[in-house]
Coordinates of C-alpha atoms in Angstrom, one line a residue:
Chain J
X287 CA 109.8 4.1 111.1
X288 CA 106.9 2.1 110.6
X289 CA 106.6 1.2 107.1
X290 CA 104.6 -1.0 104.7
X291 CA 106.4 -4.2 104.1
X292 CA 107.2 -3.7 100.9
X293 CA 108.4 0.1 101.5
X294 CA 111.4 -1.5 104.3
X295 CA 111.8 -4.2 101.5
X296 CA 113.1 -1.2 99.4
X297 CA 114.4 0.7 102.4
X298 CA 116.6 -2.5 103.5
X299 CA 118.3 -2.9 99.8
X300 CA 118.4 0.9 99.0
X301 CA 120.9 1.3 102.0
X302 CA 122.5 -1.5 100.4
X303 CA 123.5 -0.6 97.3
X304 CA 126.5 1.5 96.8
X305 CA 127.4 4.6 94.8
X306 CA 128.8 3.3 91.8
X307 CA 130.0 5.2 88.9
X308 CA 129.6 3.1 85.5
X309 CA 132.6 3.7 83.6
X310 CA 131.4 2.6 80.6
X311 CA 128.9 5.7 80.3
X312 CA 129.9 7.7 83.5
X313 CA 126.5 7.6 85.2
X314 CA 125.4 5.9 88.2
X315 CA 124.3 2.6 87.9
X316 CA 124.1 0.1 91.3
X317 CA 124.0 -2.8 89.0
X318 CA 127.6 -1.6 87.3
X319 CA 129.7 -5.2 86.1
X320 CA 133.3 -4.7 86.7
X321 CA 134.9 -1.3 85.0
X322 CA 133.3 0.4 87.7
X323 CA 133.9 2.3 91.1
X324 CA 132.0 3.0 94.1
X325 CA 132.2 6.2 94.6
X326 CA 131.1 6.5 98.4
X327 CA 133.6 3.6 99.6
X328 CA 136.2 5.8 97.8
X329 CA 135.7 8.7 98.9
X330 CA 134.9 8.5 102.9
X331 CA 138.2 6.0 102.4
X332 CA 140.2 8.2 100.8
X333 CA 139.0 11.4 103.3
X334 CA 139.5 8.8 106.7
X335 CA 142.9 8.3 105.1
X336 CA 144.5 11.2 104.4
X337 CA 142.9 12.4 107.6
X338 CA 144.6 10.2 109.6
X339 CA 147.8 10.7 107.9
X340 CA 147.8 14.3 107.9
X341 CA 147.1 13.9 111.7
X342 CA 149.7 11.3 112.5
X343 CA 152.6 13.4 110.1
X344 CA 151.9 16.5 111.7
X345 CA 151.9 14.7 115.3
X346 CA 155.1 13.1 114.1
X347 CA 156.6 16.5 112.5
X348 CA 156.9 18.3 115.7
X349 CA 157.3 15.2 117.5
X350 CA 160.0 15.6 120.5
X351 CA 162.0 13.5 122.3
X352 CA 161.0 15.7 125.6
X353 CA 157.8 16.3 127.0
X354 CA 155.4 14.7 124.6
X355 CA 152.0 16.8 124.1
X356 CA 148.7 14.4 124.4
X357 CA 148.3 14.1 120.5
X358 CA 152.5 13.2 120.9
X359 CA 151.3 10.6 123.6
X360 CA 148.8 9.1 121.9
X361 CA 150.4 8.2 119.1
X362 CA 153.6 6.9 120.6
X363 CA 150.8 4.8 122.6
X364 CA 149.8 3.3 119.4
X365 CA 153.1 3.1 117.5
X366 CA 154.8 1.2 120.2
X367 CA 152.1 -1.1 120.9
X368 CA 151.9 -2.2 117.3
X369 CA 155.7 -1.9 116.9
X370 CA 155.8 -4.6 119.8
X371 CA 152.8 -6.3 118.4
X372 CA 154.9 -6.4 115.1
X373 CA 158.5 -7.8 116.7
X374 CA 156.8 -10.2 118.3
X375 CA 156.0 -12.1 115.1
X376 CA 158.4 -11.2 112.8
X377 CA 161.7 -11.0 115.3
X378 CA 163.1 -7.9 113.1
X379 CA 162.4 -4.2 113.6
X380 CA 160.7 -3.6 110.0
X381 CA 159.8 -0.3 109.5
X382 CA 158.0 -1.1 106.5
X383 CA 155.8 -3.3 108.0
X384 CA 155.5 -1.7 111.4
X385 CA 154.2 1.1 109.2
X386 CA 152.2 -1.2 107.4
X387 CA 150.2 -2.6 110.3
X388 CA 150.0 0.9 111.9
X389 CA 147.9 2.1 108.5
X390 CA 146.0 -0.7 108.6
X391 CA 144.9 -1.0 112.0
X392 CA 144.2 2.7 112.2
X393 CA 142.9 3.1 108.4
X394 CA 140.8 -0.1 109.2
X395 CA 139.5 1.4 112.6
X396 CA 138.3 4.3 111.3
X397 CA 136.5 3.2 108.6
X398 CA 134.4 0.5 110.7
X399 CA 134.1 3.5 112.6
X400 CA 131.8 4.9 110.5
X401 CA 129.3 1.6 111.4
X402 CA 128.8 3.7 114.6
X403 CA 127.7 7.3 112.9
X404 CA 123.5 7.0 112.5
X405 CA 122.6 4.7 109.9
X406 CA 120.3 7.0 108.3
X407 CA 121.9 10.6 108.3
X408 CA 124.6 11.4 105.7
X409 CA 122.6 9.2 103.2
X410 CA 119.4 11.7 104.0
X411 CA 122.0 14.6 104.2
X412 CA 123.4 13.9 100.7
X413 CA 120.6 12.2 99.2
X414 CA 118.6 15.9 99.3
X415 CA 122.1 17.0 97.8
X416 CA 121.1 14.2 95.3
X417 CA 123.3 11.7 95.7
X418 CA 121.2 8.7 95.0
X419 CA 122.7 6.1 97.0
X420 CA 125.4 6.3 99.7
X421 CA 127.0 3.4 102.4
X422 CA 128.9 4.7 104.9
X423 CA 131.3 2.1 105.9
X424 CA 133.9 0.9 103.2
X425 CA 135.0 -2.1 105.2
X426 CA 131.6 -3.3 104.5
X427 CA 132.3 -3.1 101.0
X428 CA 134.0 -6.0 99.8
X429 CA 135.9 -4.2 97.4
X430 CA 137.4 -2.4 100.2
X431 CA 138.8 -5.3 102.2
X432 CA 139.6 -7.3 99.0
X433 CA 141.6 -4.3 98.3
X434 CA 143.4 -4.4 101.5
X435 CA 144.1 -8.0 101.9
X436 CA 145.4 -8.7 98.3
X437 CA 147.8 -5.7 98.8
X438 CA 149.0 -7.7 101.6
X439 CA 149.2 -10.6 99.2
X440 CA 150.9 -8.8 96.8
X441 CA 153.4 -7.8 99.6
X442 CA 153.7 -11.6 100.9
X443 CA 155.3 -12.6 97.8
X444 CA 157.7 -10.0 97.5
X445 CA 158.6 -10.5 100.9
X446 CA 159.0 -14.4 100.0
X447 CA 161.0 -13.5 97.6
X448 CA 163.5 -11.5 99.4
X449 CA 163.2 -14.0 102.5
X450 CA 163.4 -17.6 100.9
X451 CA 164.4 -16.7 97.2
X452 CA 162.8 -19.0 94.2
X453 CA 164.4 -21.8 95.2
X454 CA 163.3 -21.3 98.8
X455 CA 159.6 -21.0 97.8
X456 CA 160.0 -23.8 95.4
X457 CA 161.2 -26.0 97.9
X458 CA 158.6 -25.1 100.4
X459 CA 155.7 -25.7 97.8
X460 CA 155.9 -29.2 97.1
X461 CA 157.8 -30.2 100.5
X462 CA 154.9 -28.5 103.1
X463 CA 152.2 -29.4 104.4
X464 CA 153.2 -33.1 103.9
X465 CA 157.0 -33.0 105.0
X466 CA 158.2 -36.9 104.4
X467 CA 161.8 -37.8 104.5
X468 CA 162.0 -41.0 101.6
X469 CA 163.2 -39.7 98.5
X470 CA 160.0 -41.7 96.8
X471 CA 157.8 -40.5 98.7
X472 CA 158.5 -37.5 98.5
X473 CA 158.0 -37.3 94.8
X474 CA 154.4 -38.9 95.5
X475 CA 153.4 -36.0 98.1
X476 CA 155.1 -33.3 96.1
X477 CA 151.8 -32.3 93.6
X478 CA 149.8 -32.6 96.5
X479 CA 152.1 -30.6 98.2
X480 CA 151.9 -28.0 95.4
X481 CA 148.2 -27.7 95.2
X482 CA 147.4 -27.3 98.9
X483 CA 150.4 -24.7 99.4
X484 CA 149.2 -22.5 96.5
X485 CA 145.4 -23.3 98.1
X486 CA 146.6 -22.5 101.7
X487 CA 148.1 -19.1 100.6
X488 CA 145.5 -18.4 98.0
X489 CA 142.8 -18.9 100.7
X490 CA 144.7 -16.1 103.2
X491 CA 143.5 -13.4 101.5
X492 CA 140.5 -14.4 101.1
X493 CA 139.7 -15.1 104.5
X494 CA 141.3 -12.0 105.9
X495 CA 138.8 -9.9 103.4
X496 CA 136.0 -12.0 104.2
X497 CA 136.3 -12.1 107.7
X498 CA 136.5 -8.4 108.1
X499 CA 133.7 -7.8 104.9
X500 CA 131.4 -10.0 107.4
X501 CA 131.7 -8.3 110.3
X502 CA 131.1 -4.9 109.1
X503 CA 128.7 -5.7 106.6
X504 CA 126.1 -7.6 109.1
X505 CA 127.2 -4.8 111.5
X506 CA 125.8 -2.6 109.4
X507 CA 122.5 -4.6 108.6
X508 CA 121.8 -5.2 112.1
X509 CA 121.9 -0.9 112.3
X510 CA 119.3 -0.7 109.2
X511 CA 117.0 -3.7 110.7
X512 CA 116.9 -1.3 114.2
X513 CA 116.3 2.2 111.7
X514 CA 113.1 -0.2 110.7
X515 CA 111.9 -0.7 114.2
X516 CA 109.5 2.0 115.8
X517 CA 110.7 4.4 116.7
X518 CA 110.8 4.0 120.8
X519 CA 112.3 0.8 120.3
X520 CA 115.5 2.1 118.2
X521 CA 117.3 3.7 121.4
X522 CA 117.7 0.6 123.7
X523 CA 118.8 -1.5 120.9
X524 CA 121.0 0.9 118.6
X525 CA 122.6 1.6 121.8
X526 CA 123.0 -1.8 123.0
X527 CA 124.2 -2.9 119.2
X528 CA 126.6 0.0 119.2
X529 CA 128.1 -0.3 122.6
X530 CA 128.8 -4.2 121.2
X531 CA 129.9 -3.1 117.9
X532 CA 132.5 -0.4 119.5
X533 CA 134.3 -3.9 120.3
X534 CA 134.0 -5.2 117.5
X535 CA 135.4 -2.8 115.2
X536 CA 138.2 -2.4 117.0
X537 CA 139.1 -6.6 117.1
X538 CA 138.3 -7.0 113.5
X539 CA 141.6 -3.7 112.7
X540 CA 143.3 -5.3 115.1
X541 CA 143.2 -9.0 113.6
X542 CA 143.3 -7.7 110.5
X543 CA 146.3 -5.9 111.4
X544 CA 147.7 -9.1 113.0
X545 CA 147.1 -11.1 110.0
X546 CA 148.3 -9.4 108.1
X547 CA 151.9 -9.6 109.6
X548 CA 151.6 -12.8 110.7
X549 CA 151.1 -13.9 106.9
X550 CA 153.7 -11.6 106.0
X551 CA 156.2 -13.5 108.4
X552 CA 154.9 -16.8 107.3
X553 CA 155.9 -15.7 104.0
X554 CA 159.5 -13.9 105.1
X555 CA 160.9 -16.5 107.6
X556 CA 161.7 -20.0 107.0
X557 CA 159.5 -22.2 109.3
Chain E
X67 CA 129.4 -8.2 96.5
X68 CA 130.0 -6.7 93.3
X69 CA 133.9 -6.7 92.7
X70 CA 135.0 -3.7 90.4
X71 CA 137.9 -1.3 89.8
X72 CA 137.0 0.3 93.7
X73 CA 139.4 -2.7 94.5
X74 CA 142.5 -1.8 92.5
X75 CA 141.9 1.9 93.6
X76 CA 141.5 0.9 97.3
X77 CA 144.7 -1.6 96.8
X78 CA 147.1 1.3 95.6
X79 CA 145.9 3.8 97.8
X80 CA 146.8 1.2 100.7
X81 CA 150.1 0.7 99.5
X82 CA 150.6 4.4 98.9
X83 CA 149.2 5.1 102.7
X84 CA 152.0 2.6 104.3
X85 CA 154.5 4.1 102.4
X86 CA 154.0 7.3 103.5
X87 CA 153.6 5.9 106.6
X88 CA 157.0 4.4 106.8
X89 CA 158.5 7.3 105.0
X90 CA 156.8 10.4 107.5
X91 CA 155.2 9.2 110.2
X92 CA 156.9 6.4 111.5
X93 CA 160.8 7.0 111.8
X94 CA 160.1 10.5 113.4
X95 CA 158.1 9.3 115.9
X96 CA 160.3 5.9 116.6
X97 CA 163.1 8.2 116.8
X98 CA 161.4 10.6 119.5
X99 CA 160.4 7.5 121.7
X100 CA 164.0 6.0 121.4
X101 CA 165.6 9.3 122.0
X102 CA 163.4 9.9 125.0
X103 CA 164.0 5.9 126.2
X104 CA 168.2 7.0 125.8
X105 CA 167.1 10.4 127.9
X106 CA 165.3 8.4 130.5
X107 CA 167.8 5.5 130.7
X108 CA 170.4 8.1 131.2
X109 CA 168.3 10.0 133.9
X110 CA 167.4 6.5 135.6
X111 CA 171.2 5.6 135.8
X112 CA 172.2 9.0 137.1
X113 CA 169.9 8.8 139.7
X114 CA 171.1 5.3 140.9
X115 CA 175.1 6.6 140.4
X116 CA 173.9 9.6 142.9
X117 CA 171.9 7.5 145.2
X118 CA 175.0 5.0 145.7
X119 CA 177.5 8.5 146.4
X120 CA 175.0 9.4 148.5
X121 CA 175.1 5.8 150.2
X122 CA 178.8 6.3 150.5
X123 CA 178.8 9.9 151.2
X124 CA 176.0 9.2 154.7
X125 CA 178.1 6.0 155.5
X126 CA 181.5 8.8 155.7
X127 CA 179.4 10.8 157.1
X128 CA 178.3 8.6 160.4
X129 CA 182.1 7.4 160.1
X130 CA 183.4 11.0 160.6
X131 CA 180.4 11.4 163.1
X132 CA 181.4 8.3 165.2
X133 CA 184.9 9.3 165.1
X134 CA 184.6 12.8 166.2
X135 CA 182.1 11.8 168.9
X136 CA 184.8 9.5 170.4
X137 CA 187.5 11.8 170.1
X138 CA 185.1 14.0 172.3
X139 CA 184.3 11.2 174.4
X140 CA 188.4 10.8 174.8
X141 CA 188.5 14.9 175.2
X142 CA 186.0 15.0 177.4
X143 CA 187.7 11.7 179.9
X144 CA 190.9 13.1 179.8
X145 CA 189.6 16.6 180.7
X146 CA 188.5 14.9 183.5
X147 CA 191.1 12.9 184.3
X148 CA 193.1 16.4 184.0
X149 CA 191.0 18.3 186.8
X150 CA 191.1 15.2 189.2
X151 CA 194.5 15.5 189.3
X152 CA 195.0 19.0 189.3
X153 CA 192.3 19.4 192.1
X154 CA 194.1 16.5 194.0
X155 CA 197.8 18.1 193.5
X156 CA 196.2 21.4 194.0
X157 CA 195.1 19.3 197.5
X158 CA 198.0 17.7 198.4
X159 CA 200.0 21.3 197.6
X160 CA 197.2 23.0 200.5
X161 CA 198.2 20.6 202.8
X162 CA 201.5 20.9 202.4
X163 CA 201.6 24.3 202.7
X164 CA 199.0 24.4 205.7
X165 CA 201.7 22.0 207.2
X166 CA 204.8 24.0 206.5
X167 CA 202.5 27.4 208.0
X168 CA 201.9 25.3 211.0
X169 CA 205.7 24.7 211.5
X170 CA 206.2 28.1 210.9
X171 CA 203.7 29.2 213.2
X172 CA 204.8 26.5 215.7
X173 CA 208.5 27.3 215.7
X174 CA 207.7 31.2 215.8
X175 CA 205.4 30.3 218.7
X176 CA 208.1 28.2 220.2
X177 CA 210.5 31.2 219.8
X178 CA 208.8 33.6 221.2
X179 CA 208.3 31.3 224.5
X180 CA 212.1 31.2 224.5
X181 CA 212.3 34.6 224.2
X182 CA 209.8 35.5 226.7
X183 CA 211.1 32.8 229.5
X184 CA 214.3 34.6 228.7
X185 CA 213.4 38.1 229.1
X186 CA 211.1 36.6 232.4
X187 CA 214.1 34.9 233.6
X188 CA 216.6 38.5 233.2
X189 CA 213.0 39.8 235.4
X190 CA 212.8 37.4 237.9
X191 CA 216.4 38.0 238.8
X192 CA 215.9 41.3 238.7
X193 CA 212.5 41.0 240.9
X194 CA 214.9 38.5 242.8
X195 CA 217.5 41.2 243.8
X196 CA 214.6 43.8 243.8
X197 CA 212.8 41.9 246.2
X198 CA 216.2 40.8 248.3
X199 CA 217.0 44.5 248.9
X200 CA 213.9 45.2 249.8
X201 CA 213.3 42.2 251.8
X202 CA 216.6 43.0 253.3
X203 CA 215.9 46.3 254.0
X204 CA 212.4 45.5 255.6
X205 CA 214.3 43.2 258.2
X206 CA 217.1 45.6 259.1
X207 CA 216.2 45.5 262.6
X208 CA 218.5 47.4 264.6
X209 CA 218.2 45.3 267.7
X210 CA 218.1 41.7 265.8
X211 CA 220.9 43.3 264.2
X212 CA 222.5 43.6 267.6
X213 CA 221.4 40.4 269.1
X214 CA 222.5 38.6 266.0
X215 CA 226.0 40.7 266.1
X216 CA 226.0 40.0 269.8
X217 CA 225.4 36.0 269.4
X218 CA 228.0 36.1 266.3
X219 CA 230.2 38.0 269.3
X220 CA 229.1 35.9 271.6
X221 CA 230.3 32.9 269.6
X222 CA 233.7 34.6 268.1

């Protein structure tokens, strides 16, 4: 696409902008404050998850102890890998959080998957259906992986709680990082203590949304800076972006995934 | 990076997805894999309980084998030892025999010499007296008669 300057200008932040639904008057407005959604990260979420659920439950439905079928195999490839994955750091077999990381690794995966479809076609597909703007890939959208990682947030301190207790946490906020054995000073480390705990576990979720946000989202801007290249240069490196980016969708679900229950048993287990 | 309701939405959802996860998905396929683990452990130590019978059933096997080869092996060397001896009686029984037709033979032989020098004797005496007479009756000569009668008369 060889374009005026201006023209990929516009072309570069149209594919940026997301489907958002104004609340406040139900029409679509890019530029939206807060009670809003976006409808595209929504949606191709919502349809990649249920997908893969209805998928995995009807594998697991008429799963057998026998003679597995492929889709049988498949699965049991991935549920054992991240069941081992998952007693390897947290030394119980959770089932709650063994399903939790096999959502998110999958869920995660799939939608970074979507980095790979053409950058150009379901928004010029919809967008004569006259959808005005569309992004494909709801990691990209920090919404998404803010989503994601303060769910697991919300799931650390429950799981503190039933690990350490109040007095447990208590204890662990003013007596870590700085761990001093005199009586005075540990009084004199304890508010520092406080504030960089509540800093340190404040800052996981961030970084665990922002990590995976990053990826996808420069990901993705690397495939609409190619789309502006002409149009015999687009194969070679599309292809050579993509083939790269297959890797790296699948490390950033699977750290996320990691992460995830690594924080989770930081939170759980005393340490 | 505009931060709006999409995150609450997404947040729920998530949590909804794992806990239908945990609830539909995961125990029925943890509890396929572990009953197929059970399945396979089982098959694995069957297999290893059949091998070692079969171990013990070839090592009674080659026992019985040896054995029953030896006991052949004593069969066989005492079958032998068995026919030597009958073939050397069976000898020494020939010989015997031969010997006691011999002195059978020898004494009939012997016998029948007897008798023959017997029944030759009873015919030379016979022939003796046959031959006397005859002898005798040849040399009846009239006139040696005479002269011998004469000289005997001669003489008287």
């Amino acid at each position: 696409m060889s374009l005026h300057p201006e023209t990929k200008a516009e072309y570069v932040q149209h594919h940026l902008k997301h489907l958002t639904l104004d609340l406040h008057n139900m029409s679509i407005n890019p530029h939206a404050g807060f009670w809003a959604v976006n409808l595209d990260t929504l949606i191709v979420s919502l349809v990649l998850g249920f997908g893969f659920l209805w998928l995995l439950w009807r594998v697991a439905k008429k799963a057998t102890p026998g003679v597995p079928s492929r889709g049988q195999a498949f699965c049991e490839l991935l549920l054992e890998f991240i069941d081992d994955q998952v007693h390897e750091i947290f030394h119980l077999r959770s089932k709650f959080i063994g399903s939790l990381a096999l959502t998110i690794f999958v869920w995660v995966f799939l939608m970074n998957f979507m980095d790979l479809l053409p950058v150009d076609l379901f928004p010029l597909i919809l967008g004569h259906a006259g959808v005005p703007y569309l992004r494909m890939v709801p990691t990209a959208d920090v919404n998404m992986t803010f989503g994601l990682s303060v769910g697991v947030f919300v799931l650390m301190f429950g799981y503190m709680f039933v690990g350490k207790g109040f007095k447990g946490i208590a204890k662990e906020f003013v007596t870590t990082p700085f761990a001093v054995s005199n009586p005075i000073a540990k009084v004199i480390v304890a508010p520092l203590n406080l504030v960089l705990k509540t800093v340190e576990e404040c800052v996981k979720p961030v970084s665990l949304s922002l990590r995976l946000y990053g990826n996808l989202y420069a990901g993705e801007l690397i495939f609409i800076l190619i789309a502006l290249l002409p149009w015999w240069a687009q194969w070679p490196f599309g292809g050579a972006w993509a083939i790269f980016h297959i890797l790296i969708i699948t490390i950033q679900a699977f750290i996320f995934m990691m992460l995830s229950v690594v924080y989770l048993s930081m939170a759980y287990h005393e340490h | 990076m505009n931060i709006n309701l999409t995150l609450f939405g997404e947040m729920i959802t998530f949590l909804i997805f794992a806990v239908f996860t945990m609830k539909f998905v995961w125990p029925l396929l943890l509890k396929a894999i572990d009953e197929r683990r059970e399945k396979i452990a089982d098959g694995i130590a069957a297999a290893e309980r059949s091998q070692k019978e079969l171990a013990q059933t070839e090592q009674l096997v080659a026992k019985q084998l040896r054995e029953s080869k030896e006991h052949a092996q004593t069969i066989l060397e005492q079958a032998e030892k068995r026919a030597t001896q009958i073939i050397e009686e069976a000898r020494v029984q020939a010989k015997e025999e031969s010997q006691r037709i011999i002195g059978g033979a020898q004494a009939e032989i012997e016998r029948e010499v007897e008798a023959s020098k017997q029944v030759l004797r009873a015919k030379v005496a016979t022939l003796a007296v046959a031959g006397a007479e005859k002898l005798i009756k040849a040399h009846i000569d009239a006139d040696k008669n005479k002269q011998l009668l004469d000289s005997l008369a001669e003489e008287i």
